[in-house]
Each structure stands twice: as structure tokens, then as C-alpha cells.
PDB file of C-alpha atoms in Angstrom:
ATOM      1  CA  MET A   1     -11.237  -8.499  10.369  1.00  0.00           C
ATOM      2  CA  ASN A   2     -14.797  -8.097  11.533  1.00  0.00           C
ATOM      3  CA  PRO A   3     -18.189  -8.818   9.937  1.00  0.00           C
ATOM      4  CA  PHE A   4     -18.086  -5.513   8.029  1.00  0.00           C
ATOM      5  CA  THR A   5     -14.541  -5.724   6.616  1.00  0.00           C
ATOM      6  CA  TRP A   6     -15.344  -7.258   3.231  1.00  0.00           C
ATOM      7  CA  GLU A   7     -18.105  -4.758   2.534  1.00  0.00           C
ATOM      8  CA  ALA A   8     -15.812  -1.893   3.550  1.00  0.00           C
ATOM      9  CA  ALA A   9     -13.005  -3.222   1.336  1.00  0.00           C
ATOM     10  CA  GLN A  10     -15.329  -3.351  -1.661  1.00  0.00           C
ATOM     11  CA  HIS A  11     -16.464   0.221  -1.014  1.00  0.00           C
ATOM     12  CA  ALA A  12     -12.837   1.358  -0.723  1.00  0.00           C
ATOM     13  CA  ALA A  13     -11.860  -0.167  -4.065  1.00  0.00           C
ATOM     14  CA  GLY A  14     -15.117   1.111  -5.539  1.00  0.00           C
ATOM     15  CA  ALA A  15     -14.341   4.642  -4.388  1.00  0.00           C
ATOM     16  CA  ALA A  16     -10.990   4.500  -6.177  1.00  0.00           C
ATOM     17  CA  CYS A  17     -12.719   3.319  -9.357  1.00  0.00           C
ATOM     18  CA  ALA A  18     -15.356   6.033  -8.997  1.00  0.00           C
ATOM     19  CA  ALA A  19     -12.565   8.619  -8.772  1.00  0.00           C
ATOM     20  CA  VAL A  20     -11.082   7.240 -12.009  1.00  0.00           C
ATOM     21  CA  ASP A  21     -14.519   7.438 -13.646  1.00  0.00           C
ATOM     22  CA  ASP A  22     -15.020  11.053 -12.589  1.00  0.00           C
ATOM     23  CA  ILE A  23     -11.567  12.017 -13.856  1.00  0.00           C
ATOM     24  CA  CYS A  24     -11.744  10.126 -17.151  1.00  0.00           C
ATOM     25  CA  ARG A  25     -15.206  11.530 -17.877  1.00  0.00           C
ATOM     26  CA  GLY A  26     -13.810  15.010 -17.321  1.00  0.00           C
ATOM     27  CA  ASP A  27     -15.957  15.811 -14.291  1.00  0.00           C
ATOM     28  CA  PHE A  28     -12.965  16.465 -12.015  1.00  0.00           C
ATOM     29  CA  LYS A  29      -9.192  16.791 -12.306  1.00  0.00           C
ATOM     30  CA  LYS A  30      -8.380  15.708  -8.750  1.00  0.00           C
ATOM     31  CA  ALA A  31      -9.913  13.369  -6.211  1.00  0.00           C
ATOM     32  CA  PHE A  32      -9.003  12.242  -2.700  1.00  0.00           C
ATOM     33  CA  CYS A  33     -10.524   8.947  -1.545  1.00  0.00           C
ATOM     34  CA  GLU A  34     -10.699   8.888   2.264  1.00  0.00           C
ATOM     35  CA  VAL A  35     -11.137   5.136   2.569  1.00  0.00           C
ATOM     36  CA  ARG A  36     -10.510   2.240   4.917  1.00  0.00           C
ATOM     37  CA  PRO A  37      -9.221  -0.407   4.755  1.00  0.00           C
ATOM     38  CA  PRO A  38      -6.058   0.617   2.882  1.00  0.00           C
ATOM     39  CA  GLY A  39      -4.860  -1.442  -0.052  1.00  0.00           C
ATOM     40  CA  HIS A  40      -1.218  -1.389  -1.075  1.00  0.00           C
ATOM     41  CA  HIS A  41      -0.179  -4.609   0.740  1.00  0.00           C
ATOM     42  CA  ALA A  42      -2.921  -6.691  -0.906  1.00  0.00           C
ATOM     43  CA  HIS A  43      -1.444  -9.052  -3.532  1.00  0.00           C
ATOM     44  CA  ARG A  44      -3.181 -10.630  -6.496  1.00  0.00           C
ATOM     45  CA  ASP A  45      -3.879 -13.787  -4.454  1.00  0.00           C
ATOM     46  CA  HIS A  46      -3.786 -12.861  -0.767  1.00  0.00           C
ATOM     47  CA  SER A  47      -4.353 -10.065   1.732  1.00  0.00           C
ATOM     48  CA  GLY A  48      -1.674  -8.506   3.933  1.00  0.00           C
ATOM     49  CA  GLY A  49      -0.842  -5.622   6.250  1.00  0.00           C
ATOM     50  CA  PHE A  50      -4.445  -4.537   7.000  1.00  0.00           C
ATOM     51  CA  CYS A  51      -5.166  -4.614   3.223  1.00  0.00           C
ATOM     52  CA  PHE A  52      -7.730  -6.836   1.492  1.00  0.00           C
ATOM     53  CA  LEU A  53      -8.221  -5.327  -1.961  1.00  0.00           C
ATOM     54  CA  ASN A  54      -5.477  -3.246  -3.571  1.00  0.00           C
ATOM     55  CA  ASN A  55      -7.372  -0.011  -4.140  1.00  0.00           C
ATOM     56  CA  ALA A  56      -4.654   1.722  -6.185  1.00  0.00           C
ATOM     57  CA  ALA A  57      -3.982  -1.309  -8.381  1.00  0.00           C
ATOM     58  CA  VAL A  58      -7.694  -1.912  -8.956  1.00  0.00           C
ATOM     59  CA  ALA A  59      -8.089   1.747  -9.944  1.00  0.00           C
ATOM     60  CA  ALA A  60      -5.137   1.541 -12.353  1.00  0.00           C
ATOM     61  CA  LEU A  61      -6.464  -1.600 -14.010  1.00  0.00           C
ATOM     62  CA  HIS A  62      -9.925  -0.025 -14.209  1.00  0.00           C
ATOM     63  CA  ALA A  63      -8.453   3.000 -16.002  1.00  0.00           C
ATOM     64  CA  ILE A  64      -6.577   0.766 -18.440  1.00  0.00           C
ATOM     65  CA  GLY A  65      -9.403  -1.673 -19.080  1.00  0.00           C
ATOM     66  CA  GLN A  66     -12.370   0.695 -19.081  1.00  0.00           C
ATOM     67  CA  TYR A  67     -10.843   3.797 -20.672  1.00  0.00           C
ATOM     68  CA  GLY A  68      -7.967   2.377 -22.682  1.00  0.00           C
ATOM     69  CA  LEU A  69      -5.238   4.400 -20.994  1.00  0.00           C
ATOM     70  CA  LYS A  70      -1.710   3.479 -22.088  1.00  0.00           C
ATOM     71  CA  ARG A  71       0.318   5.097 -19.301  1.00  0.00           C
ATOM     72  CA  VAL A  72      -0.764   5.114 -15.657  1.00  0.00           C
ATOM     73  CA  ALA A  73       1.606   6.119 -12.850  1.00  0.00           C
ATOM     74  CA  ILE A  74       1.282   5.192  -9.175  1.00  0.00           C
ATOM     75  CA  ALA A  75       3.209   7.216  -6.588  1.00  0.00           C
ATOM     76  CA  ASP A  76       3.232   5.704  -3.091  1.00  0.00           C
ATOM     77  CA  PHE A  77       4.615   7.644  -0.105  1.00  0.00           C
ATOM     78  CA  ASP A  78       3.293   5.387   2.663  1.00  0.00           C
ATOM     79  CA  VAL A  79       6.030   4.479   5.163  1.00  0.00           C
ATOM     80  CA  HIS A  80       5.754   0.821   4.120  1.00  0.00           C
ATOM     81  CA  HIS A  81       6.794  -0.631   0.770  1.00  0.00           C
ATOM     82  CA  ALA A  82       3.903  -1.208  -1.649  1.00  0.00           C
ATOM     83  CA  ASP A  83       4.577  -4.919  -2.056  1.00  0.00           C
ATOM     84  CA  GLY A  84       1.045  -5.723  -3.189  1.00  0.00           C
ATOM     85  CA  THR A  85       0.995  -2.984  -5.814  1.00  0.00           C
ATOM     86  CA  CYS A  86       4.300  -4.234  -7.223  1.00  0.00           C
ATOM     87  CA  ASN A  87       3.052  -7.832  -7.137  1.00  0.00           C
ATOM     88  CA  ILE A  88      -0.045  -6.983  -9.157  1.00  0.00           C
ATOM     89  CA  LEU A  89       1.375  -4.387 -11.548  1.00  0.00           C
ATOM     90  CA  GLY A  90       5.083  -5.194 -11.629  1.00  0.00           C
ATOM     91  CA  GLY A  91       6.483  -5.708 -15.139  1.00  0.00           C
ATOM     92  CA  ARG A  92       3.670  -3.939 -16.995  1.00  0.00           C
ATOM     93  CA  GLU A  93       4.697  -1.450 -19.671  1.00  0.00           C
ATOM     94  CA  ASP A  94       1.534   0.594 -19.149  1.00  0.00           C
ATOM     95  CA  VAL A  95       2.194   1.289 -15.449  1.00  0.00           C
ATOM     96  CA  LEU A  96       4.985   3.195 -13.684  1.00  0.00           C
ATOM     97  CA  ILE A  97       5.385   2.688  -9.917  1.00  0.00           C
ATOM     98  CA  LEU A  98       7.223   5.184  -7.691  1.00  0.00           C
ATOM     99  CA  ASP A  99       7.552   3.833  -4.157  1.00  0.00           C
ATOM    100  CA  GLY A 100       9.076   5.643  -1.155  1.00  0.00           C
ATOM    101  CA  PHE A 101       9.276   3.811   2.175  1.00  0.00           C
ATOM    102  CA  GLN A 102      11.337   3.190   5.311  1.00  0.00           C
ATOM    103  CA  GLN A 103      14.217   0.825   4.731  1.00  0.00           C
ATOM    104  CA  ALA A 104      14.269  -2.596   6.451  1.00  0.00           C
ATOM    105  CA  LEU A 105      10.674  -2.235   7.658  1.00  0.00           C
ATOM    106  CA  PHE A 106       7.635  -4.431   6.957  1.00  0.00           C
ATOM    107  CA  PRO A 107       7.226  -5.838   4.313  1.00  0.00           C
ATOM    108  CA  TYR A 108      11.008  -5.801   3.869  1.00  0.00           C
ATOM    109  CA  ALA A 109      11.487  -4.561   0.311  1.00  0.00           C
ATOM    110  CA  HIS A 110      15.267  -4.916   0.685  1.00  0.00           C
ATOM    111  CA  ILE A 111      15.037  -8.695   0.309  1.00  0.00           C
ATOM    112  CA  HIS A 112      13.912  -8.598  -3.328  1.00  0.00           C
ATOM    113  CA  HIS A 113      14.535  -6.576  -6.467  1.00  0.00           C
ATOM    114  CA  ALA A 114      12.245  -3.911  -7.857  1.00  0.00           C
ATOM    115  CA  PRO A 115      10.329  -4.885 -11.005  1.00  0.00           C
ATOM    116  CA  PRO A 116      11.525  -3.096 -14.158  1.00  0.00           C
ATOM    117  CA  ASN A 117       8.646  -0.604 -14.111  1.00  0.00           C
ATOM    118  CA  ALA A 118       9.181   0.430 -10.456  1.00  0.00           C
ATOM    119  CA  ILE A 119      11.540   2.894  -8.792  1.00  0.00           C
ATOM    120  CA  TYR A 120      12.174   2.244  -5.102  1.00  0.00           C
ATOM    121  CA  SER A 121      13.186   5.168  -2.867  1.00  0.00           C
ATOM    122  CA  PRO A 122      14.115   3.682   0.545  1.00  0.00           C
ATOM    123  CA  PHE A 123      14.803   5.936   3.545  1.00  0.00           C
ATOM    124  CA  PRO A 124      16.834   4.859   6.594  1.00  0.00           C
ATOM    125  CA  GLU A 125      15.417   5.056  10.095  1.00  0.00           C
ATOM    126  CA  GLY A 126      15.416   8.614  11.432  1.00  0.00           C
ATOM    127  CA  THR A 127      15.068  10.285   8.005  1.00  0.00           C
ATOM    128  CA  GLU A 128      13.507  13.747   8.145  1.00  0.00           C
ATOM    129  CA  GLY A 129      11.273  15.426   5.598  1.00  0.00           C
ATOM    130  CA  ILE A 130      14.023  17.161   3.634  1.00  0.00           C
ATOM    131  CA  ALA A 131      15.066  13.781   2.187  1.00  0.00           C
ATOM    132  CA  LEU A 132      11.510  13.054   1.077  1.00  0.00           C
ATOM    133  CA  ARG A 133      11.252  16.472  -0.550  1.00  0.00           C
ATOM    134  CA  ARG A 134      14.582  16.000  -2.321  1.00  0.00           C
ATOM    135  CA  THR A 135      13.477  12.601  -3.622  1.00  0.00           C
ATOM    136  CA  MET A 136      10.269  14.121  -4.931  1.00  0.00           C
ATOM    137  CA  ASP A 137      12.064  16.922  -6.790  1.00  0.00           C
ATOM    138  CA  GLU A 138      15.153  15.028  -7.954  1.00  0.00           C
ATOM    139  CA  VAL A 139      13.739  11.577  -8.718  1.00  0.00           C
ATOM    140  CA  TRP A 140       9.952  11.395  -8.888  1.00  0.00           C
ATOM    141  CA  VAL A 141       9.130  14.676 -10.646  1.00  0.00           C
ATOM    142  CA  PRO A 142      11.668  14.183 -13.476  1.00  0.00           C
ATOM    143  CA  LYS A 143      10.492  10.607 -13.988  1.00  0.00           C
ATOM    144  CA  LEU A 144       6.836  11.630 -14.121  1.00  0.00           C
ATOM    145  CA  LEU A 145       7.587  14.454 -16.552  1.00  0.00           C
ATOM    146  CA  GLU A 146       9.456  11.971 -18.731  1.00  0.00           C
ATOM    147  CA  TYR A 147       6.784   9.244 -18.518  1.00  0.00           C
ATOM    148  CA  LYS A 148       3.862  11.629 -19.146  1.00  0.00           C
ATOM    149  CA  PRO A 149       1.170   9.528 -17.457  1.00  0.00           C
ATOM    150  CA  GLU A 150      -2.389   9.845 -18.680  1.00  0.00           C
ATOM    151  CA  LEU A 151      -3.499   9.287 -15.084  1.00  0.00           C
ATOM    152  CA  LEU A 152      -1.642   9.570 -11.789  1.00  0.00           C
ATOM    153  CA  ILE A 153      -2.764   7.539  -8.788  1.00  0.00           C
ATOM    154  CA  VAL A 154      -1.297   8.512  -5.419  1.00  0.00           C
ATOM    155  CA  SER A 155      -1.163   5.978  -2.599  1.00  0.00           C
ATOM    156  CA  ALA A 156      -1.258   8.545   0.177  1.00  0.00           C
ATOM    157  CA  GLY A 157      -0.066   7.010   3.425  1.00  0.00           C
ATOM    158  CA  PHE A 158       0.635   9.319   6.368  1.00  0.00           C
ATOM    159  CA  ASP A 159       2.287   6.803   8.701  1.00  0.00           C
ATOM    160  CA  ALA A 160       5.799   8.219   8.186  1.00  0.00           C
ATOM    161  CA  HIS A 161       4.808  11.042  10.559  1.00  0.00           C
ATOM    162  CA  ARG A 162       7.075  11.417  13.588  1.00  0.00           C
ATOM    163  CA  GLU A 163       4.136  10.790  15.952  1.00  0.00           C
ATOM    164  CA  GLU A 164       3.439   7.311  14.519  1.00  0.00           C
ATOM    165  CA  ASP A 165       4.756   4.363  16.525  1.00  0.00           C
ATOM    166  CA  GLN A 166       4.781   1.723  13.764  1.00  0.00           C
ATOM    167  CA  ALA A 167       7.795   3.254  12.011  1.00  0.00           C
ATOM    168  CA  GLN A 168      10.769   5.517  12.652  1.00  0.00           C
ATOM    169  CA  LEU A 169      10.679   8.263  10.023  1.00  0.00           C
ATOM    170  CA  LEU A 170      10.258  11.882  11.075  1.00  0.00           C
ATOM    171  CA  MET A 171       7.885  13.514   8.613  1.00  0.00           C
ATOM    172  CA  VAL A 172       5.587  16.355   9.674  1.00  0.00           C
ATOM    173  CA  GLU A 173       2.593  18.133   8.195  1.00  0.00           C
ATOM    174  CA  ARG A 174       4.608  20.556   6.080  1.00  0.00           C
ATOM    175  CA  ASP A 175       6.237  17.617   4.293  1.00  0.00           C
ATOM    176  CA  TYR A 176       2.849  16.250   3.271  1.00  0.00           C
ATOM    177  CA  ALA A 177       1.745  19.737   2.256  1.00  0.00           C
ATOM    178  CA  PHE A 178       4.823  19.878   0.026  1.00  0.00           C
ATOM    179  CA  LEU A 179       3.864  16.589  -1.632  1.00  0.00           C
ATOM    180  CA  GLY A 180       0.307  17.761  -2.236  1.00  0.00           C
ATOM    181  CA  ARG A 181       1.581  20.981  -3.819  1.00  0.00           C
ATOM    182  CA  ARG A 182       4.035  19.133  -6.064  1.00  0.00           C
ATOM    183  CA  PHE A 183       1.481  16.612  -7.282  1.00  0.00           C
ATOM    184  CA  SER A 184      -0.903  19.443  -8.125  1.00  0.00           C
ATOM    185  CA  TRP A 185       1.849  21.227 -10.039  1.00  0.00           C
ATOM    186  CA  ILE A 186       2.750  18.057 -11.954  1.00  0.00           C
ATOM    187  CA  LEU A 187      -0.817  17.853 -13.226  1.00  0.00           C
ATOM    188  CA  GLU A 188      -0.453  21.331 -14.715  1.00  0.00           C
ATOM    189  CA  GLU A 189       2.862  20.407 -16.338  1.00  0.00           C
ATOM    190  CA  ILE A 190       1.684  17.242 -18.115  1.00  0.00           C
ATOM    191  CA  PRO A 191      -1.051  18.052 -20.669  1.00  0.00           C
ATOM    192  CA  GLU A 192      -1.567  14.359 -21.354  1.00  0.00           C
ATOM    193  CA  CYS A 193      -2.557  13.708 -17.726  1.00  0.00           C
ATOM    194  CA  ARG A 194      -6.319  13.640 -17.252  1.00  0.00           C
ATOM    195  CA  GLY A 195      -6.083  13.960 -13.488  1.00  0.00           C
ATOM    196  CA  ILE A 196      -4.886  12.620 -10.155  1.00  0.00           C
ATOM    197  CA  ALA A 197      -6.717  10.180  -7.905  1.00  0.00           C
ATOM    198  CA  ALA A 198      -5.249  10.033  -4.388  1.00  0.00           C
ATOM    199  CA  VAL A 199      -6.226   7.070  -2.217  1.00  0.00           C
ATOM    200  CA  LEU A 200      -5.645   6.951   1.548  1.00  0.00           C
ATOM    201  CA  GLU A 201      -3.269   4.215   2.695  1.00  0.00           C
ATOM    202  CA  GLY A 202      -1.695   4.046   6.176  1.00  0.00           C
ATOM    203  CA  GLY A 203      -1.937   6.411   9.124  1.00  0.00           C
ATOM    204  CA  TYR A 204      -2.775   5.128  12.598  1.00  0.00           C
ATOM    205  CA  ASN A 205      -2.210   8.008  14.998  1.00  0.00           C
ATOM    206  CA  ILE A 206      -5.585   9.690  14.632  1.00  0.00           C
ATOM    207  CA  SER A 207      -4.335  13.187  15.477  1.00  0.00           C
ATOM    208  CA  SER A 208      -1.329  13.245  13.126  1.00  0.00           C
ATOM    209  CA  LEU A 209      -3.346  11.483  10.423  1.00  0.00           C
ATOM    210  CA  ALA A 210      -6.042  14.155  10.515  1.00  0.00           C
ATOM    211  CA  ARG A 211      -3.538  17.014  10.473  1.00  0.00           C
ATOM    212  CA  SER A 212      -1.439  15.435   7.719  1.00  0.00           C
ATOM    213  CA  CYS A 213      -4.462  14.701   5.515  1.00  0.00           C
ATOM    214  CA  ALA A 214      -5.667  18.272   5.888  1.00  0.00           C
ATOM    215  CA  ALA A 215      -2.229  19.679   5.041  1.00  0.00           C
ATOM    216  CA  PHE A 216      -1.925  17.448   1.979  1.00  0.00           C
ATOM    217  CA  ILE A 217      -5.430  18.084   0.670  1.00  0.00           C
ATOM    218  CA  MET A 218      -5.257  21.857   1.066  1.00  0.00           C
ATOM    219  CA  GLN A 219      -2.147  22.004  -1.110  1.00  0.00           C
ATOM    220  CA  PHE A 220      -3.291  19.227  -3.442  1.00  0.00           C
ATOM    221  CA  ALA A 221      -6.325  21.388  -4.244  1.00  0.00           C
ATOM    222  CA  SER A 222      -4.113  24.327  -5.228  1.00  0.00           C
ATOM    223  CA  THR A 223      -2.289  25.081  -8.510  1.00  0.00           C
ATOM    224  CA  GLU A 224       0.740  26.808  -6.982  1.00  0.00           C
ATOM    225  CA  LYS A 225       4.147  25.116  -7.328  1.00  0.00           C
TER     226      LYS A 225
END
């Protein structure tokens, strides 16, 4: 932390809420919040893993409380398990959590069970992008089409890139482009969904983070499957 951390954390959570406002008012269908600090390790009662306020969870609760949404989905593809998101939103019938992460890595999701409203998709060390793509098409997309969320929040972490040194997955830019394209397509396939708010999570190699964000956003902005 530094003297500016708390202010930055409030702005990050506020940006996620502003994206929900813009979507629920009908101003936009998609938003990408390029924020720091990230949020998905922040629990209801403590910080963790560089996270102080859980931006995605705050945005979901804002959508439910302010706009009365009954079904909000959160899809998290950061390399680390979204322990804070599951702590805050686990067990709720109005939230679905899809969480892909590296197995046996901080914060060690393998030591506890997923809440009933969460689907964990763990990947072993050395996993390449084809496994992530297969999980998206065979697990996440069918579940989202079945759930029909009124809002989709994406915890977009890019620290599974092969150039990152905090983890050992081997994703590259085209994998993140694939995810952006699929999320955009899902929005077109679910009439009940008002929009998608993507919130930046991890990503610590500045070069691969920039390239991965650009690849994701370019496809996220498209309507092509």
C-alpha cells in the first residue's frame, strides 16, 4: 500500500459501478474498466492478493440492489482463483460464478469446496490456451446460455500469459482474443442480458498485459462469433 491506495481502490470499485449504471440505463452494451488495484481476492472482511475492494462483487451487488436484477453472472479468467468473489457472493441464488484458474496456486482453491452457485475450472501447470478455449465452449458458454444472466461481469485477468512469472500457464494473446470474441457473441445470444462489464484483474508483465488487453478488447468490441 501507499498513501494513494485507498483512493485508487474506491475509484476502481466506482468505475465498475459506473459501468453497471451505463449498461442498465441502456447507454452502452459493453464496458471495459481499466482499473487498479484489482479486486477478486478481496473478501467481505479483509483484503488480499493486491486487492482491497472486490470490484466485480461490488458491481454485482450494485446491479442487484440498484436495478433489481435477478440473475447476474461473473466469469473470472484470472490465473488465480477468485476467493474473495466466492466469499462475498457464494451461495446466492441471484449470482452465478464461473472461475478458471491455475491449480494449486495462490490462493489454493483446491483446499476447499466450491459454493453451490460457482463452477471451478482448474488448469494444471503448463496448460496451453487450447484447454482454456475448450472450457469456454464446453463448460462456460452452455452454462451461461442456460442461466440467461441479465448482466455479465467479467473479471479479466491477463496473468496466465506465458510471459508472466507469477504463474505457470501458457496463454497468449490469441487466447484472450478468443475469450473477448466469445463473450461478445454470448451477449448477442442472450436477449435477457443487458450487457457485459469487464473489469481488469491481474497482469504484471507490462508488455504482455498491454498486448493481451488490446487483443481482448478488439474482439470484445466485435459481434462476430
